[in-house]
Coordinates of C-alpha atoms in Angstrom, one line a residue:
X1 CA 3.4 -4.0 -21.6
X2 CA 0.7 -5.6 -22.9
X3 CA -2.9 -6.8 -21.8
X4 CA -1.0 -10.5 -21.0
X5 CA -0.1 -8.8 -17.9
X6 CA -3.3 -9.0 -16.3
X7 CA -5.6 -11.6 -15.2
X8 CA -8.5 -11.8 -12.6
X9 CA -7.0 -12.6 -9.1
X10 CA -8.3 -15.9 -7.8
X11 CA -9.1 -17.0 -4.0
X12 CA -5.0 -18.4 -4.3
X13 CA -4.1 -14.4 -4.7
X14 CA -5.6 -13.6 -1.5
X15 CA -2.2 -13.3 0.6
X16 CA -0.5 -11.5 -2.0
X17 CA -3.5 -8.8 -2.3
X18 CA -3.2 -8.4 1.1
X19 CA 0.4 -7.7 0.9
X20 CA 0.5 -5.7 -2.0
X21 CA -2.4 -3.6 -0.7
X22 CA -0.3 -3.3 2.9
X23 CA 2.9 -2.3 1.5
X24 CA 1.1 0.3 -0.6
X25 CA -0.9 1.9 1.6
X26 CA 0.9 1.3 4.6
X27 CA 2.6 4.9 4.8
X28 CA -0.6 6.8 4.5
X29 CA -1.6 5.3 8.4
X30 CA 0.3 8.1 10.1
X31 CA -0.7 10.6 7.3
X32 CA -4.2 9.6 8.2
X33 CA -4.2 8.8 11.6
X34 CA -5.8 5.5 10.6
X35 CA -5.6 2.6 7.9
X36 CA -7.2 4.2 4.2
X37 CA -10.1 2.6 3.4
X38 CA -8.2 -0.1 1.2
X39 CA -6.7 -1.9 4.0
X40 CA -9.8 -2.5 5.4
X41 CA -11.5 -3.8 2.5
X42 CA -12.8 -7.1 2.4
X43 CA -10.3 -8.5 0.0
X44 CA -11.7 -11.8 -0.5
X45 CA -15.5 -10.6 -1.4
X46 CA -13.7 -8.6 -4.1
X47 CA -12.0 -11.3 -5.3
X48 CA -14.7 -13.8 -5.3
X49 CA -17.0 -11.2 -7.2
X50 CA -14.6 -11.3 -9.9
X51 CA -13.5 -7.4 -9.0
X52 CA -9.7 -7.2 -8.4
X53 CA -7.5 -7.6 -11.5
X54 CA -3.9 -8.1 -10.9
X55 CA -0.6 -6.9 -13.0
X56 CA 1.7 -9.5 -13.3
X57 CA 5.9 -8.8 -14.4
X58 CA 8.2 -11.8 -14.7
X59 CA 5.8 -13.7 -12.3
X60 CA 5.1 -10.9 -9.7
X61 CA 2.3 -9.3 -8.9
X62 CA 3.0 -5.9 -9.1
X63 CA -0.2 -3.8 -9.0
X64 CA -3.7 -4.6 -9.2
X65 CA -7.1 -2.6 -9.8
X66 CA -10.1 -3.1 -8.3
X67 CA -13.1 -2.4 -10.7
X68 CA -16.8 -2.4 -9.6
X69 CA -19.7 -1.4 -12.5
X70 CA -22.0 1.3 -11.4
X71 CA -25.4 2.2 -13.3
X72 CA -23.6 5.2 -15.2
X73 CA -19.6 4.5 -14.3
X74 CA -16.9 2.2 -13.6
X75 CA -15.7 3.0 -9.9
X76 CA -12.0 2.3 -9.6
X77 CA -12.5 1.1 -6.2
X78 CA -8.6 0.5 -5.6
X79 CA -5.4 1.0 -7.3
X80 CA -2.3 -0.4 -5.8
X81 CA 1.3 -0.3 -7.1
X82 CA 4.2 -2.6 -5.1
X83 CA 6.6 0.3 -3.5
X84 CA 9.4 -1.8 -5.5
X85 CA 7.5 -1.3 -8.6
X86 CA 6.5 2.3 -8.3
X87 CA 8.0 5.1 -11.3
X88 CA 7.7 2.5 -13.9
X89 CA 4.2 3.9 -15.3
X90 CA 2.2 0.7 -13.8
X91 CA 0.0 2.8 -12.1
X92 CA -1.2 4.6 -15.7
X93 CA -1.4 1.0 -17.0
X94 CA -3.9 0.1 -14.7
X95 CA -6.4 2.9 -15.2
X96 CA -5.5 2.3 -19.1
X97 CA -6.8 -0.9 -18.0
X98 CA -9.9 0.3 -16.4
X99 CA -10.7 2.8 -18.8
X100 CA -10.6 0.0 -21.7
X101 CA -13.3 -1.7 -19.4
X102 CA -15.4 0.6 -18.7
X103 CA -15.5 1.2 -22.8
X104 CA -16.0 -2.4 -23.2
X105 CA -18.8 -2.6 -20.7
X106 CA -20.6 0.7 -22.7
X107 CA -19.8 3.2 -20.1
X108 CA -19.2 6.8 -20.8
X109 CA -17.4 7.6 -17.6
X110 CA -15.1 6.4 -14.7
X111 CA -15.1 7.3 -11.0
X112 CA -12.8 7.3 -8.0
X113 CA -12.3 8.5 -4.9
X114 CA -9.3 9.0 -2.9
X115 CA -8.3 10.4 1.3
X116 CA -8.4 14.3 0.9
X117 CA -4.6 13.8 2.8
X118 CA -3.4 11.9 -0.3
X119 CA -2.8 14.9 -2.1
X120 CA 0.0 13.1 -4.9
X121 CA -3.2 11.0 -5.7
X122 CA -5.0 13.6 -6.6
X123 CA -2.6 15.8 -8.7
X124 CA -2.1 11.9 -10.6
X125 CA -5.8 11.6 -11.1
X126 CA -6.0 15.4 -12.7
X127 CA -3.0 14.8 -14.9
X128 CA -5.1 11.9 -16.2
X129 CA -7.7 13.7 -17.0
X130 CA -10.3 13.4 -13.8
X131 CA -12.2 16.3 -12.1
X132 CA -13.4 16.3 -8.6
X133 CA -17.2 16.3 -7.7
X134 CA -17.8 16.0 -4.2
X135 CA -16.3 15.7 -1.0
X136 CA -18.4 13.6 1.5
X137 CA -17.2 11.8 4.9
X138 CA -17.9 7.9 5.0
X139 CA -16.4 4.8 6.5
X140 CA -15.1 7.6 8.8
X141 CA -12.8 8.6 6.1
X142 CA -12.8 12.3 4.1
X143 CA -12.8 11.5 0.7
X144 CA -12.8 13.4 -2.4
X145 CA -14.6 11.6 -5.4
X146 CA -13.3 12.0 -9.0
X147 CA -14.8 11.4 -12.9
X148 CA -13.4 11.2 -15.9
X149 CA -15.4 11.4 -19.1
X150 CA -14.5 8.9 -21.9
X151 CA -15.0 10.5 -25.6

């Protein structure tokens, strides 16, 4: 794939964020006991700050990756893959994605944080090469944040 894939979503996106955020999250609620913190965001502030980035295939939205600049990283604030889409190595493209802006943007690191429940997210995140560093309840959720070093 190349970088023609993505583009900035725009206020017209909204609906389809929300979907595509739903249908990926959606099966974490009983997991959980509650909707993860990404159904909850305020999709349309993200947008409008020029934050969520969406991965486009033959006219679909896909994925998309939510990217918001920090003093010393790039938070991944969300990363969403289409259950329809998922095992075709979108999910790596996005953090590609996000790792290529954070370089861009002079930043030596990326961060992330994920449920403590969502376990396959975490063993994804170590095979790419982050490391947890804290644990810490907020929003009412348990969260474990990640980092990643760029070289």
């Amino acid at each position: 794939m190349d970088s023609d894939d993505m583009r900035l979503a725009t206020a017209g996106d909204l609906a389809v964020v929300g979907d595509l955020v739903n249908s990926a999250y959606g099966h974490y609620v009983a997991r959980i006991d509650r909707k993860p913190g990404p159904m909850l965001d305020d999709h349309a502030a993200r947008i409008a700050a020029g934050r969520t980035h969406l991965l486009e295939r033959g006219g679909a939205v896909l994925g998309l990756v939510v990217l918001i600049p920090q003093p010393d990283a790039l938070l991944v604030e969300n990363v969403a893959v289409s259950p329809r889409a998922q095992g075709l190595g979108l999910g790596r493209r996005l953090m590609e994605f996000a790792e290529k802006r954070a370089r861009a943007a002079g930043l030596t690191r990326l961060r992330l944080y994920t449920h403590v429940a969502m376990v396959e997210n975490q063993a994804i995140y170590a095979r790419l090469g982050y490391a947890e560093t804290r644990r810490v309840h907020e929003a009412g959720l348990h969260r474990i944040y990640m980092e990643k070093p760029l070289a």
